[in-house]
XYZ file of N, CA and C in Angstrom:
399
model
N -14.406 8.694 -12.400
C -13.157 8.660 -11.670
C -13.366 8.046 -10.286
N -14.450 8.461 -9.608
C -14.724 7.929 -8.273
C -14.924 6.417 -8.326
N -15.647 5.949 -9.344
C -15.875 4.508 -9.475
C -14.558 3.766 -9.685
N -13.641 4.366 -10.450
C -12.348 3.725 -10.692
C -11.544 3.636 -9.394
N -11.567 4.686 -8.583
C -10.844 4.680 -7.304
C -11.433 3.624 -6.382
N -12.758 3.550 -6.323
C -13.401 2.549 -5.476
C -13.061 1.155 -5.971
N -13.089 0.964 -7.295
C -12.737 -0.332 -7.863
C -11.305 -0.702 -7.520
N -10.388 0.270 -7.645
C -8.989 -0.004 -7.321
C -8.821 -0.345 -5.847
N -9.511 0.368 -4.985
C -9.425 0.103 -3.551
C -9.940 -1.299 -3.244
N -11.099 -1.635 -3.772
C -11.655 -2.956 -3.530
C -10.782 -4.048 -4.126
N -10.217 -3.786 -5.296
C -9.335 -4.760 -5.917
C -8.144 -5.023 -5.013
N -7.582 -3.965 -4.446
C -6.438 -4.146 -3.549
C -6.819 -4.888 -2.288
N -7.981 -4.588 -1.732
C -8.404 -5.224 -0.494
C -8.691 -6.709 -0.708
N -9.285 -7.051 -1.833
C -9.706 -8.429 -2.051
C -8.816 -9.184 -3.028
N -7.658 -8.642 -3.358
C -6.770 -9.278 -4.335
C -6.378 -10.680 -3.886
N -6.525 -11.614 -4.792
C -6.169 -12.991 -4.436
C -4.669 -13.181 -4.376
N -3.895 -12.262 -4.924
C -2.446 -12.378 -4.893
C -1.843 -11.704 -3.682
N -2.516 -11.713 -2.586
C -2.055 -11.044 -1.371
C -0.724 -11.612 -0.905
N 0.222 -10.733 -0.630
C 1.506 -11.147 -0.101
C 1.423 -11.275 1.408
N 0.825 -10.308 2.042
C 0.806 -10.276 3.506
C -0.376 -9.448 3.962
N -1.041 -9.921 4.971
C -2.073 -9.118 5.622
C -1.712 -9.046 7.094
N -1.652 -7.837 7.597
C -1.435 -7.638 9.026
C -2.544 -6.732 9.490
N -3.323 -7.201 10.387
C -4.421 -6.401 10.908
C -4.484 -6.637 12.403
N -3.824 -5.790 13.138
C -3.709 -5.975 14.565
C -5.047 -5.811 15.280
N -5.978 -5.073 14.709
C -7.259 -4.855 15.370
C -8.348 -5.760 14.808
N -8.077 -6.495 13.765
C -9.031 -7.373 13.096
C -10.204 -6.618 12.496
N -10.118 -5.299 12.407
C -11.153 -4.486 11.791
C -10.498 -3.436 10.929
N -11.123 -3.139 9.825
C -10.650 -2.074 8.960
C -11.030 -0.751 9.607
N -10.044 0.089 9.894
C -10.305 1.389 10.509
C -10.818 2.340 9.429
N -12.009 2.867 9.599
C -12.641 3.714 8.590
C -12.312 5.191 8.716
N -11.402 5.571 9.605
C -11.111 6.979 9.819
C -10.289 7.581 8.687
N -9.181 6.926 8.318
C -8.307 7.473 7.284
C -7.625 6.313 6.562
N -7.831 6.221 5.257
C -7.216 5.157 4.449
C -6.157 5.762 3.534
N -5.052 5.059 3.424
C -3.898 5.472 2.616
C -3.618 4.306 1.660
N -3.888 4.516 0.374
C -3.748 3.460 -0.621
C -2.646 3.863 -1.600
N -1.646 2.998 -1.733
C -0.477 3.308 -2.549
C -0.298 2.214 -3.605
N -0.059 2.627 -4.848
C 0.235 1.689 -5.928
C 1.639 1.955 -6.429
N 2.410 0.868 -6.604
C 3.796 0.938 -7.063
C 3.921 0.237 -8.406
N 4.604 0.885 -9.340
C 4.959 0.286 -10.613
C 6.480 0.183 -10.646
N 6.993 -1.030 -10.740
C 8.439 -1.247 -10.733
C 9.058 -0.993 -12.098
N 10.314 -0.584 -12.082
C 11.094 -0.456 -13.321
C 11.271 -1.831 -13.951
N 11.503 -2.840 -13.103
C 11.675 -4.223 -13.559
C 10.688 -5.108 -12.790
N 9.417 -5.110 -13.217
C 8.388 -5.810 -12.446
C 8.575 -7.323 -12.342
N 9.351 -7.906 -13.234
C 9.556 -9.355 -13.200
C 10.819 -9.763 -12.454
N 11.516 -8.800 -11.879
C 12.759 -9.084 -11.158
C 12.471 -9.707 -9.789
N 12.904 -10.936 -9.614
C 12.741 -11.632 -8.338
C 13.492 -10.889 -7.238
N 14.693 -10.447 -7.536
C 15.508 -9.744 -6.544
C 14.842 -8.441 -6.092
N 14.301 -7.696 -7.048
C 13.622 -6.443 -6.715
C 12.419 -6.712 -5.824
N 11.662 -7.728 -6.146
C 10.483 -8.070 -5.347
C 10.876 -8.499 -3.934
N 11.927 -9.288 -3.814
C 12.385 -9.737 -2.497
C 12.845 -8.543 -1.660
N 13.610 -7.648 -2.266
C 14.088 -6.456 -1.567
C 12.914 -5.616 -1.091
N 11.958 -5.395 -1.979
C 10.786 -4.580 -1.658
C 9.975 -5.196 -0.525
N 9.643 -6.468 -0.642
C 8.813 -7.126 0.366
C 9.505 -7.137 1.731
N 10.798 -7.407 1.753
C 11.534 -7.433 3.019
C 11.556 -6.046 3.656
N 11.871 -5.027 2.870
C 11.950 -3.669 3.393
C 10.579 -3.159 3.824
N 9.564 -3.411 3.027
C 8.219 -2.946 3.364
C 7.697 -3.640 4.627
N 7.927 -4.932 4.738
C 7.500 -5.665 5.930
C 8.210 -5.136 7.171
N 9.512 -4.888 7.062
C 10.279 -4.332 8.188
C 9.708 -2.969 8.593
N 9.422 -2.151 7.603
C 8.846 -0.828 7.864
C 7.505 -0.952 8.592
N 6.613 -1.783 8.069
C 5.279 -1.901 8.663
C 5.324 -2.506 10.060
N 6.259 -3.433 10.288
C 6.411 -4.014 11.619
C 6.861 -2.974 12.638
N 7.473 -1.892 12.164
C 8.013 -0.879 13.065
C 7.274 0.458 13.025
N 6.213 0.551 12.245
C 5.442 1.795 12.184
C 4.581 1.923 13.428
N 4.673 3.063 14.066
C 3.835 3.283 15.253
C 2.481 3.868 14.908
N 2.262 4.234 13.651
C 1.021 4.908 13.262
C 0.076 4.049 12.425
N 0.605 3.247 11.517
C -0.250 2.456 10.633
C -0.970 1.381 11.436
N -2.280 1.262 11.203
C -3.074 0.260 11.917
C -3.307 -0.941 11.010
N -4.321 -0.898 10.171
C -4.548 -1.968 9.226
C -3.421 -1.927 8.203
N -2.831 -3.087 7.883
C -1.670 -3.127 6.992
C -1.870 -4.243 5.972
N -1.942 -3.876 4.704
C -2.177 -4.845 3.633
C -1.198 -4.600 2.501
N -0.477 -5.640 2.112
C 0.400 -5.590 0.945
C -0.189 -6.547 -0.076
N -0.405 -6.076 -1.301
C -1.007 -6.935 -2.306
C -0.309 -6.861 -3.647
N -0.598 -7.863 -4.460
C -0.163 -7.911 -5.857
C -1.430 -8.042 -6.701
N -1.419 -7.536 -7.914
C -2.652 -7.599 -8.708
C -2.955 -9.016 -9.195
N -4.219 -9.415 -9.086
C -4.616 -10.655 -9.744
C -4.737 -10.371 -11.229
N -4.742 -11.371 -12.043
C -4.925 -11.161 -13.480
C -6.343 -10.643 -13.695
N -6.444 -9.453 -14.289
C -7.751 -8.820 -14.498
C -8.572 -9.608 -15.505
N -9.852 -9.799 -15.176
C -10.752 -10.476 -16.108
C -11.871 -9.541 -16.573
N -11.849 -8.309 -16.051
C -12.827 -7.307 -16.466
C -12.080 -6.069 -16.924
N -12.639 -5.372 -17.908
C -11.992 -4.188 -18.472
C -11.819 -3.057 -17.466
N -12.657 -2.978 -16.455
C -12.588 -1.879 -15.500
C -11.505 -2.078 -14.438
N -10.872 -3.249 -14.420
C -9.849 -3.553 -13.423
C -8.468 -3.262 -13.997
N -7.728 -2.418 -13.288
C -6.361 -2.075 -13.684
C -5.398 -3.016 -12.957
N -4.727 -3.876 -13.713
C -3.760 -4.792 -13.109
C -2.334 -4.463 -13.539
N -2.104 -3.200 -13.871
C -0.802 -2.800 -14.400
C 0.248 -2.535 -13.315
N -0.163 -2.416 -12.067
C 0.774 -2.098 -10.989
C 1.518 -3.358 -10.538
N 2.609 -3.160 -9.810
C 3.405 -4.273 -9.305
C 2.975 -4.658 -7.901
N 2.748 -3.681 -7.038
C 2.304 -3.903 -5.662
C 1.302 -2.826 -5.263
N 0.447 -3.187 -4.314
C -0.419 -2.203 -3.667
C -0.173 -2.264 -2.166
N -0.428 -1.152 -1.532
C -0.300 -1.055 -0.082
C -1.524 -0.310 0.427
N -2.215 -0.901 1.383
C -3.374 -0.253 1.976
C -3.138 -0.171 3.479
N -3.120 1.046 3.976
C -2.926 1.288 5.401
C -4.092 2.119 5.908
N -4.416 1.948 7.176
C -5.388 2.836 7.788
C -4.750 3.480 9.009
N -5.292 4.644 9.357
C -4.781 5.435 10.464
C -5.944 5.926 11.316
N -5.667 6.203 12.576
C -6.702 6.710 13.469
C -7.088 8.148 13.154
N -6.202 8.866 12.436
C -6.496 10.261 12.110
C -5.613 10.723 10.958
N -6.001 11.849 10.357
C -5.166 12.458 9.319
C -3.834 12.902 9.908
N -3.850 13.282 11.170
C -2.607 13.707 11.830
C -1.644 12.525 11.985
N -2.169 11.344 12.298
C -1.312 10.156 12.389
C -0.729 9.809 11.029
N -1.535 9.954 9.990
C -1.023 9.670 8.645
C 0.077 10.662 8.293
N -0.080 11.915 8.647
C 0.954 12.919 8.369
C 2.224 12.606 9.150
N 2.087 12.171 10.403
C 3.259 11.833 11.217
C 3.976 10.605 10.660
N 3.229 9.665 10.137
C 3.807 8.449 9.537
C 4.743 8.800 8.375
N 4.426 9.852 7.654
C 5.252 10.244 6.503
C 6.693 10.522 6.909
N 6.907 11.005 8.122
C 8.245 11.378 8.574
C 8.844 10.418 9.598
N 8.144 9.339 9.913
C 8.718 8.432 10.910
C 9.900 7.674 10.290
N 10.948 7.419 11.083
C 12.168 6.797 10.563
C 11.962 5.495 9.786
N 11.117 4.545 10.222
C 10.954 3.324 9.421
C 10.440 3.594 8.005
N 9.557 4.591 7.861
C 9.038 4.947 6.536
C 10.142 5.539 5.670
N 10.938 6.410 6.249
C 12.027 7.044 5.497
C 13.090 6.027 5.088
N 13.379 5.049 5.937
C 14.335 3.986 5.592
C 13.784 3.156 4.439
N 12.500 2.806 4.492
C 11.877 2.049 3.400
C 12.021 2.789 2.075
N 11.728 4.071 2.063
C 11.845 4.853 0.823
C 13.285 4.833 0.323
N 14.229 5.051 1.225
C 15.640 5.057 0.834
C 16.065 3.704 0.258
N 15.609 2.614 0.866
C 16.004 1.281 0.412
C 15.348 0.870 -0.904
N 14.186 1.430 -1.207
C 13.408 0.913 -2.338
C 13.099 1.894 -3.462
N 13.353 3.175 -3.282
C 12.913 4.138 -4.288
C 13.519 3.903 -5.673
N 14.662 3.254 -5.748
C 15.254 2.962 -7.052
C 14.551 1.817 -7.769
N 13.686 1.092 -7.069
C 12.978 -0.035 -7.669
C 11.775 0.396 -8.492
N 11.137 1.508 -8.104
C 9.905 1.878 -8.792
C 10.113 3.025 -9.768
N 9.235 3.015 -10.792
C 9.246 4.108 -11.761
C 8.059 5.030 -11.579
N 7.055 4.547 -10.837
C 5.846 5.335 -10.646
C 5.175 4.902 -9.340
N 4.653 5.881 -8.620
C 3.887 5.631 -7.404
C 2.677 6.556 -7.431
N 1.508 6.005 -7.149
C 0.293 6.811 -7.045
C -0.314 6.540 -5.675
N -0.752 7.617 -5.009
C -1.334 7.526 -3.672
C -2.757 8.069 -3.710
N -3.663 7.331 -3.078
C -5.035 7.789 -2.873
C -5.286 7.790 -1.375
N -5.545 8.965 -0.818
C -5.895 9.099 0.593
C -7.374 9.415 0.696
N -8.020 8.810 1.686
C -9.449 9.046 1.890
C -9.746 9.131 3.377
N -10.603 10.084 3.723
C -11.119 10.168 5.086
C -12.505 9.559 5.085
N -12.782 8.758 6.116
C -14.081 8.103 6.207
C -15.194 9.103 6.451
N -16.376 8.741 6.003
C -17.547 9.586 6.245
C -18.248 9.088 7.502
N -18.822 9.984 8.240
C -19.543 9.634 9.461
C -20.887 9.014 9.078
N -21.215 7.909 9.684
C -22.508 7.268 9.389
C -23.313 7.089 10.633
């Protein structure tokens, strides 16, 4: 299971189908990572994708807590261990678990959910705290 989570995280970070990368610090913050996978009800809908990307970008541009910001789409998997069944991935980092908790209730995040929740049929979240090295 751990290997699958690591594979999914790396797949999202290095996906060649990247829609947008925003990294204001130019470094991946290792304190707290929030990885979200979305499966759309209609994954081939151009309109749904446009709505999602616009709303998600607006949300991330206005989040006061998210640091590293990555929106991705799955590349076509060429290995059996790679899951390419999702429609979009989102990888965010935070300075602390408390910032990630505060982000859950910030208005831009709540507006994004309201605008887009009818688009997806499934969402899976993997949160990780960095280890001290």
